[in-house]
CSV table of C-alpha atoms in Angstrom, one decimal:
chain,number,residue,atom,x,y,z
A,1,UNK,CA,28.5,7.9,-4.5
A,2,UNK,CA,26.3,9.8,-2.1
A,3,UNK,CA,27.0,9.4,1.6
A,4,UNK,CA,24.8,6.8,3.4
A,5,UNK,CA,22.1,7.8,5.7
A,6,UNK,CA,23.9,6.2,8.6
A,7,UNK,CA,27.1,8.2,8.3
A,8,UNK,CA,25.1,11.3,7.5
A,9,UNK,CA,23.1,11.1,10.7
A,10,UNK,CA,26.3,10.6,12.7
A,11,UNK,CA,28.1,13.5,11.1
A,12,UNK,CA,25.4,16.1,11.2
A,13,UNK,CA,23.9,17.8,14.2
A,14,UNK,CA,21.1,16.1,16.0
A,15,UNK,CA,17.5,17.0,14.7
A,16,UNK,CA,16.5,17.5,18.3
A,17,UNK,CA,16.0,21.2,18.2
A,18,UNK,CA,13.3,20.9,15.5
A,19,UNK,CA,11.5,18.3,17.6
A,20,UNK,CA,11.6,20.4,20.7
A,21,UNK,CA,10.2,23.4,18.8
A,22,UNK,CA,7.4,21.3,17.5
A,23,UNK,CA,6.5,19.9,20.9
A,24,UNK,CA,4.2,22.4,22.5
A,25,UNK,CA,2.2,20.1,24.7
A,26,UNK,CA,3.5,17.8,27.4
A,27,UNK,CA,1.8,14.8,28.9
A,28,UNK,CA,2.5,15.0,32.6
A,29,UNK,CA,2.0,11.3,33.2
A,30,UNK,CA,4.7,8.8,34.2
A,31,UNK,CA,7.0,7.3,31.7
A,32,UNK,CA,6.4,3.6,30.9
A,33,UNK,CA,9.9,2.4,30.3
A,34,UNK,CA,10.4,3.7,26.7
A,35,UNK,CA,14.1,3.9,25.9
A,36,UNK,CA,15.5,7.4,25.2
A,37,UNK,CA,15.6,7.7,21.3
A,38,UNK,CA,19.2,7.4,20.1
A,39,UNK,CA,18.6,10.2,17.6
A,40,UNK,CA,17.4,12.5,20.4
A,41,UNK,CA,20.9,12.5,22.0
A,42,UNK,CA,22.6,15.8,21.7
A,43,UNK,CA,26.2,16.0,20.4
A,44,UNK,CA,28.6,13.2,21.5
A,45,UNK,CA,29.3,12.1,17.9
A,46,UNK,CA,32.3,10.0,18.8
A,47,UNK,CA,30.3,8.0,21.3
A,48,UNK,CA,27.5,7.5,18.8
A,49,UNK,CA,29.9,6.4,16.1
A,50,UNK,CA,31.7,3.9,18.3
A,51,UNK,CA,28.5,2.3,19.6
A,52,UNK,CA,27.0,1.9,16.1
A,53,UNK,CA,30.1,0.5,14.6
A,54,UNK,CA,30.3,-2.1,17.4
A,55,UNK,CA,26.8,-3.4,16.7
A,56,UNK,CA,27.5,-3.5,12.9
A,57,UNK,CA,30.6,-5.5,13.5
A,58,UNK,CA,30.9,-7.4,16.9
A,59,UNK,CA,34.4,-8.5,15.9
A,60,UNK,CA,35.6,-5.0,16.8
A,61,UNK,CA,35.6,-6.1,20.4
A,62,UNK,CA,33.0,-3.8,21.9
A,63,UNK,CA,33.3,-0.3,23.4
A,64,UNK,CA,34.4,1.3,26.7
A,65,UNK,CA,32.9,4.7,27.5
A,66,UNK,CA,35.0,6.7,29.9
A,67,UNK,CA,33.6,9.9,31.4
A,68,UNK,CA,32.1,11.8,34.2
A,69,UNK,CA,28.7,11.2,35.7
A,70,UNK,CA,25.8,12.7,33.8
A,71,UNK,CA,27.3,12.6,30.3
A,72,UNK,CA,24.7,10.2,28.9
A,73,UNK,CA,26.9,7.1,28.7
A,74,UNK,CA,24.3,4.7,30.0
A,75,UNK,CA,21.5,6.5,28.2
A,76,UNK,CA,23.3,6.1,24.9
A,77,UNK,CA,23.8,2.4,25.4
A,78,UNK,CA,20.2,1.8,26.4
A,79,UNK,CA,19.0,3.9,23.4
A,80,UNK,CA,20.5,1.2,21.1
A,81,UNK,CA,17.6,-1.2,21.8
A,82,UNK,CA,15.5,0.0,18.8
A,83,UNK,CA,18.5,-0.1,16.5
A,84,UNK,CA,20.0,-3.5,17.1
A,85,UNK,CA,20.3,-5.8,14.0
A,86,UNK,CA,19.1,-9.3,13.5
A,87,UNK,CA,21.7,-12.1,14.4
A,88,UNK,CA,21.9,-15.8,13.5
A,89,UNK,CA,21.6,-18.3,16.4
A,90,UNK,CA,22.7,-21.9,16.0
A,91,UNK,CA,20.2,-24.5,17.2
A,92,UNK,CA,22.9,-27.1,17.7
A,93,UNK,CA,22.2,-29.0,20.9
A,94,UNK,CA,25.8,-30.1,21.2
A,95,UNK,CA,27.2,-26.6,21.4
A,96,UNK,CA,29.2,-26.7,18.1
A,97,UNK,CA,27.6,-23.6,16.6
A,98,UNK,CA,26.5,-25.5,13.5
A,99,UNK,CA,24.9,-23.4,10.7
A,100,UNK,CA,23.7,-23.9,7.2
A,101,UNK,CA,26.3,-21.4,6.1
A,102,UNK,CA,29.1,-23.7,7.4
A,103,UNK,CA,27.7,-26.5,5.3
A,104,UNK,CA,27.4,-24.3,2.2
A,105,UNK,CA,31.1,-23.3,2.6
A,106,UNK,CA,32.8,-26.5,3.7
A,107,UNK,CA,30.2,-29.4,3.3
A,108,UNK,CA,28.6,-31.7,5.9
A,109,UNK,CA,31.9,-32.3,7.6
A,110,UNK,CA,31.8,-28.7,9.0
A,111,UNK,CA,28.9,-29.6,11.3
A,112,UNK,CA,28.3,-32.3,14.0
A,113,UNK,CA,26.6,-35.6,13.1
A,114,UNK,CA,23.4,-34.6,14.8
A,115,UNK,CA,23.1,-31.3,12.8
A,116,UNK,CA,24.2,-33.1,9.6
A,117,UNK,CA,21.2,-35.5,10.1
A,118,UNK,CA,18.9,-32.6,10.7
A,119,UNK,CA,20.1,-30.9,7.6
A,120,UNK,CA,19.4,-34.1,5.6
A,121,UNK,CA,15.8,-34.0,6.9
A,122,UNK,CA,15.6,-30.3,5.8
A,123,UNK,CA,15.3,-29.2,9.5
A,124,UNK,CA,16.6,-25.7,10.3
A,125,UNK,CA,20.0,-25.4,12.0
A,126,UNK,CA,19.6,-21.7,12.9
A,127,UNK,CA,17.1,-19.1,13.7
A,128,UNK,CA,17.1,-15.3,13.2
A,129,UNK,CA,16.6,-13.2,16.3
A,130,UNK,CA,17.0,-9.6,17.1
A,131,UNK,CA,20.1,-8.7,19.0
A,132,UNK,CA,19.2,-7.8,22.6
A,133,UNK,CA,20.7,-5.6,25.3
A,134,UNK,CA,21.6,-7.5,28.4
A,135,UNK,CA,22.7,-5.5,31.4
A,136,UNK,CA,24.9,-6.9,34.1
A,137,UNK,CA,24.0,-5.6,37.6
A,138,UNK,CA,26.9,-4.3,39.6
A,139,UNK,CA,26.0,-6.6,42.5
A,140,UNK,CA,25.9,-9.7,40.4
A,141,UNK,CA,27.3,-12.8,42.0
A,142,UNK,CA,29.5,-15.3,40.1
A,143,UNK,CA,26.6,-17.8,39.9
A,144,UNK,CA,24.4,-15.1,38.4
A,145,UNK,CA,27.0,-14.5,35.7
A,146,UNK,CA,28.2,-18.0,34.7
A,147,UNK,CA,25.2,-20.0,36.0
A,148,UNK,CA,24.8,-22.4,38.9
A,149,UNK,CA,22.7,-25.1,40.5
A,150,UNK,CA,18.9,-24.6,40.5
A,151,UNK,CA,18.2,-24.6,44.2
A,152,UNK,CA,14.5,-25.0,43.8
A,153,UNK,CA,14.9,-28.2,41.7
A,154,UNK,CA,17.4,-29.5,44.2
A,155,UNK,CA,15.2,-28.9,47.2
A,156,UNK,CA,11.9,-30.2,45.6
A,157,UNK,CA,13.2,-33.1,43.5
A,158,UNK,CA,16.6,-33.8,44.9
A,159,UNK,CA,18.1,-33.4,41.4
A,160,UNK,CA,21.0,-31.2,40.3
A,161,UNK,CA,20.2,-29.0,37.4
A,162,UNK,CA,22.5,-26.3,36.1
A,163,UNK,CA,20.9,-23.0,35.0
A,164,UNK,CA,22.3,-20.7,32.4
A,165,UNK,CA,24.0,-17.5,33.6
A,166,UNK,CA,24.0,-14.1,32.1
A,167,UNK,CA,27.0,-14.9,29.9
A,168,UNK,CA,25.2,-17.7,28.2
A,169,UNK,CA,22.1,-15.6,27.8
A,170,UNK,CA,24.3,-12.9,26.2
A,171,UNK,CA,25.5,-15.1,23.4
A,172,UNK,CA,25.2,-13.1,20.1
A,173,UNK,CA,23.8,-10.1,22.1
A,174,UNK,CA,25.2,-6.9,23.6
A,175,UNK,CA,26.4,-7.2,27.2
A,176,UNK,CA,26.5,-3.9,29.0
A,177,UNK,CA,28.4,-3.4,32.3
A,178,UNK,CA,27.8,0.0,33.9
A,179,UNK,CA,30.6,1.1,36.3
A,180,UNK,CA,32.7,-1.8,35.0
A,181,UNK,CA,35.7,-0.6,37.1
A,182,UNK,CA,33.8,-1.3,40.3
A,183,UNK,CA,32.8,-4.9,39.3
A,184,UNK,CA,34.1,-7.7,41.5
A,185,UNK,CA,37.4,-9.1,40.2
A,186,UNK,CA,36.2,-12.7,40.2
A,187,UNK,CA,33.1,-11.8,38.1
A,188,UNK,CA,35.1,-9.7,35.8
A,189,UNK,CA,37.7,-12.4,35.2
A,190,UNK,CA,34.9,-14.8,34.3
A,191,UNK,CA,33.6,-12.3,31.7
A,192,UNK,CA,37.1,-11.8,30.3
A,193,UNK,CA,37.6,-15.5,29.9
A,194,UNK,CA,34.3,-15.9,28.1
A,195,UNK,CA,35.0,-12.9,25.9
A,196,UNK,CA,38.4,-14.2,24.9
A,197,UNK,CA,37.3,-17.8,24.1
A,198,UNK,CA,33.7,-17.3,23.0
A,199,UNK,CA,32.5,-20.0,25.4
A,200,UNK,CA,32.9,-21.0,29.1
A,201,UNK,CA,32.4,-24.2,31.2
A,202,UNK,CA,30.5,-24.4,34.5
A,203,UNK,CA,31.5,-27.2,36.8
A,204,UNK,CA,29.5,-28.1,39.9
A,205,UNK,CA,30.6,-31.4,41.4
A,206,UNK,CA,30.2,-34.2,38.8
A,207,UNK,CA,28.1,-31.9,36.5
A,208,UNK,CA,29.6,-29.6,33.9
A,209,UNK,CA,28.2,-27.8,30.9
A,210,UNK,CA,29.9,-25.7,28.2
A,211,UNK,CA,28.0,-22.6,27.0
A,212,UNK,CA,28.6,-20.4,23.9
A,213,UNK,CA,29.2,-16.8,24.9
A,214,UNK,CA,30.1,-14.5,22.1
A,215,UNK,CA,28.9,-11.0,22.9
A,216,UNK,CA,29.5,-7.3,22.2
A,217,UNK,CA,31.1,-6.2,25.4
A,218,UNK,CA,30.2,-2.7,26.3
A,219,UNK,CA,31.2,-0.9,29.4
A,220,UNK,CA,31.1,2.5,31.0
A,221,UNK,CA,33.0,4.0,33.9
A,222,UNK,CA,33.8,7.2,35.7
A,223,UNK,CA,37.6,7.6,36.0
A,224,UNK,CA,37.1,9.5,39.3
A,225,UNK,CA,36.0,6.2,40.9
A,226,UNK,CA,39.0,4.1,39.9
A,227,UNK,CA,40.8,2.6,36.9
A,228,UNK,CA,40.7,-0.7,35.1
A,229,UNK,CA,43.4,-3.3,35.1
A,230,UNK,CA,45.4,-3.3,31.8
A,231,UNK,CA,44.3,-6.8,30.8
A,232,UNK,CA,40.6,-5.7,31.2
A,233,UNK,CA,41.2,-2.5,29.3
A,234,UNK,CA,42.8,-4.4,26.5
A,235,UNK,CA,39.6,-6.4,25.9
A,236,UNK,CA,37.6,-3.4,24.8
A,237,UNK,CA,38.1,-2.7,21.1
A,238,UNK,CA,37.1,1.0,21.0
A,239,UNK,CA,37.6,3.5,23.8
A,240,UNK,CA,35.6,6.7,24.0
A,241,UNK,CA,36.4,9.7,26.2
A,242,UNK,CA,33.0,11.2,27.0
A,243,UNK,CA,33.1,14.8,28.0
A,244,UNK,CA,30.3,17.2,28.9
A,245,UNK,CA,28.9,19.4,26.1
A,246,UNK,CA,30.9,22.6,25.5
A,247,UNK,CA,28.2,24.5,23.5
A,248,UNK,CA,25.8,26.3,25.9
A,249,UNK,CA,22.9,25.9,23.4
A,250,UNK,CA,23.6,22.2,23.1
A,251,UNK,CA,23.6,21.9,26.9
A,252,UNK,CA,20.2,23.6,27.1
A,253,UNK,CA,18.9,21.3,24.3
A,254,UNK,CA,20.0,18.3,26.3
A,255,UNK,CA,18.2,19.7,29.3
A,256,UNK,CA,15.0,20.2,27.3
A,257,UNK,CA,15.2,16.7,25.8
A,258,UNK,CA,15.7,15.2,29.3
A,259,UNK,CA,12.8,17.1,30.7
A,260,UNK,CA,10.5,16.1,27.9
A,261,UNK,CA,11.5,12.4,28.1
A,262,UNK,CA,10.7,12.4,31.8
A,263,UNK,CA,7.3,13.9,31.2
A,264,UNK,CA,6.2,12.1,28.1
A,265,UNK,CA,8.6,9.4,26.8
A,266,UNK,CA,6.0,8.0,24.3
A,267,UNK,CA,5.6,11.4,22.6
A,268,UNK,CA,9.4,11.9,22.3
A,269,UNK,CA,9.8,8.3,20.9
A,270,UNK,CA,7.0,8.9,18.4
A,271,UNK,CA,8.6,12.1,17.1
A,272,UNK,CA,11.8,10.1,16.2
A,273,UNK,CA,10.0,6.8,15.2
A,274,UNK,CA,10.4,7.2,11.4
A,275,UNK,CA,14.0,8.3,11.6
A,276,UNK,CA,14.8,5.5,14.1
A,277,UNK,CA,13.3,2.9,11.7
A,278,UNK,CA,15.4,4.4,8.9
A,279,UNK,CA,18.5,4.2,10.9
A,280,UNK,CA,17.8,0.7,12.1
A,281,UNK,CA,17.4,-0.4,8.4
A,282,UNK,CA,20.7,1.2,7.6
A,283,UNK,CA,22.4,-0.6,10.4
A,284,UNK,CA,21.0,-3.9,9.3
A,285,UNK,CA,22.1,-3.2,5.7
A,286,UNK,CA,25.6,-2.4,6.9
A,287,UNK,CA,25.7,-5.6,9.0
A,288,UNK,CA,24.6,-7.7,6.0
A,289,UNK,CA,27.2,-6.0,3.8
A,290,UNK,CA,30.1,-6.4,6.3
A,291,UNK,CA,31.2,-10.0,5.3
A,292,UNK,CA,32.0,-8.8,1.8
A,293,UNK,CA,34.0,-5.7,3.0
A,294,UNK,CA,37.8,-6.0,2.5
A,295,UNK,CA,40.7,-3.8,3.6
A,296,UNK,CA,42.5,-2.1,0.7
A,297,UNK,CA,46.3,-2.3,0.4
A,298,UNK,CA,46.5,1.5,1.0
A,299,UNK,CA,44.3,1.2,4.2
A,300,UNK,CA,46.5,-1.7,5.4
A,301,UNK,CA,49.7,0.3,4.9
A,302,UNK,CA,48.3,3.4,6.5
A,303,UNK,CA,46.9,1.6,9.6
A,304,UNK,CA,50.1,-0.4,10.2
A,305,UNK,CA,52.2,2.7,9.9
A,306,UNK,CA,50.1,4.5,12.6
A,307,UNK,CA,50.5,1.5,14.9
A,308,UNK,CA,54.2,1.4,14.3
A,309,UNK,CA,54.7,5.1,15.0
A,310,UNK,CA,52.6,4.9,18.1
A,311,UNK,CA,54.8,2.0,19.4
A,312,UNK,CA,51.8,-0.1,20.4
A,313,UNK,CA,52.6,-3.7,21.5
A,314,UNK,CA,49.2,-5.3,21.7
A,315,UNK,CA,48.0,-7.1,18.5
A,316,UNK,CA,44.4,-6.3,19.5
A,317,UNK,CA,45.1,-2.7,18.3
A,318,UNK,CA,45.1,-3.8,14.6
A,319,UNK,CA,42.1,-6.1,15.2
A,320,UNK,CA,40.0,-3.2,16.6
A,321,UNK,CA,41.2,-0.7,14.1
A,322,UNK,CA,40.8,-2.7,10.9
A,323,UNK,CA,37.5,-4.3,12.0
A,324,UNK,CA,36.2,-0.8,12.8
A,325,UNK,CA,37.4,0.5,9.5
A,326,UNK,CA,35.5,-2.4,7.7
A,327,UNK,CA,32.3,-1.5,9.7
A,328,UNK,CA,32.8,2.2,8.8
A,329,UNK,CA,33.0,1.3,5.1
A,330,UNK,CA,30.0,-0.9,5.4
A,331,UNK,CA,28.1,1.9,7.1
A,332,UNK,CA,28.8,4.0,3.9
A,333,UNK,CA,27.6,1.1,1.7
A,334,UNK,CA,31.1,0.3,0.4
A,335,UNK,CA,32.8,-3.1,0.2
A,336,UNK,CA,36.4,-1.6,0.3
A,337,UNK,CA,37.8,0.0,3.4
A,338,UNK,CA,40.1,2.9,2.5
A,339,UNK,CA,42.7,5.0,4.4
A,340,UNK,CA,39.9,7.4,5.2
A,341,UNK,CA,38.0,4.7,7.0
A,342,UNK,CA,41.1,3.8,9.0
A,343,UNK,CA,41.7,7.5,9.9
A,344,UNK,CA,38.0,7.8,11.0
A,345,UNK,CA,38.4,5.1,13.6
A,346,UNK,CA,42.1,5.1,14.5
A,347,UNK,CA,41.8,7.3,17.6
A,348,UNK,CA,38.9,5.2,19.0
A,349,UNK,CA,40.9,2.0,18.4
A,350,UNK,CA,44.3,3.1,19.5
A,351,UNK,CA,43.5,5.4,22.5
A,352,UNK,CA,45.0,4.2,25.8
A,353,UNK,CA,47.0,1.4,24.1
A,354,UNK,CA,50.3,3.1,24.5
A,355,UNK,CA,52.2,2.0,27.7
A,356,UNK,CA,55.1,4.2,29.0
A,357,UNK,CA,55.8,1.6,31.7
A,358,UNK,CA,56.0,-1.2,29.1
A,359,UNK,CA,58.3,0.9,27.0
A,360,UNK,CA,60.5,1.5,30.0
A,361,UNK,CA,60.6,-2.2,30.7
A,362,UNK,CA,61.6,-3.1,27.2
A,363,UNK,CA,64.3,-0.4,27.1
A,364,UNK,CA,65.8,-1.8,30.4
A,365,UNK,CA,65.5,-5.3,29.2
A,366,UNK,CA,67.3,-4.5,25.9
A,367,UNK,CA,70.2,-3.1,27.9
A,368,UNK,CA,70.4,-6.3,30.0
A,369,UNK,CA,70.1,-8.5,26.9
A,370,UNK,CA,72.9,-6.7,25.1
A,371,UNK,CA,75.2,-7.1,28.2
A,372,UNK,CA,74.3,-10.8,28.3
A,373,UNK,CA,74.9,-11.3,24.6
A,374,UNK,CA,78.3,-9.6,25.0
A,375,UNK,CA,79.2,-12.1,27.7
A,376,UNK,CA,78.0,-15.0,25.6
A,377,UNK,CA,80.0,-13.9,22.6
A,378,UNK,CA,83.1,-13.4,24.6
A,379,UNK,CA,82.8,-16.9,26.0
A,380,UNK,CA,82.4,-18.3,22.4
A,381,UNK,CA,85.6,-16.4,21.3
A,382,UNK,CA,87.5,-17.9,24.2
């Protein structure tokens, strides 16, 4: 079977040089907000792979990009806008995420009474919508993130109305946090809770509402500016170390692309329009195929052995690795993930999950446990 366009694009060099050579005229006007074309990014294959796999399969748990300033981390995330696939949104007013698929699989008992009634009247329970990129500002307040009282309604009508926060708006979308290591701890804890549970509850006096909040969590950070708490780091499925380009020619290409984008973003986007549409179609195809992709016995054995040898404690390691392997297989138009798929994503999924301090703690605890067991056994013998 020939390799899919999606993986071929990721594994080959960027077509940027050809585009630059063809572009002889620049429009010196201002850019109008066009996103930088994903395919115009030079190098950084690991970052590209991680980002695309995460939108093919949100169950991976998102991506954390770790690198110095000016290495295109934020540019890469924002360039995904034109590639994001369609997602299914439940129209359930009771917050139970009722869908037609749930009824097909488990019958009417799988949805709430209200949605069962709607289904009986042949009303739609879901709608298709393109996944969106939602950015969380670094100065966001807790009420901005989880939602709060609409002050205008309170002042004008004397009524308390709770507005949705960014986490509710991010349901089934991609939530991007730039400089995630600098985010306020209270805000970050709220995001972690929502990410872990898939929903969150806002309570303001006697009023409370529960919102669905299942999103692809994507963050970027510069390690020079501080680290992340281990419990936060553990929430990101894939971790990418983003370094500057080593090849001088690639660095100059990146400079040329950046210059051209600033001078004429529309022209640069037009050059990559056809290839971008093709890649977006491949991503949608992979996302549609994903539910049927299974892990082969060989892939399971290989993956678990890697985790065992790496002495990784967190069970999220397997989740990220095997879900990424499934997405990698889907990207190659296959419904069986092989050991090669596991090997292709293992570094991304397992990086920074080893913990020397934890290993030291367990070793010390084992010594203590053996001493205590010896005392307990001697008491029994007596």
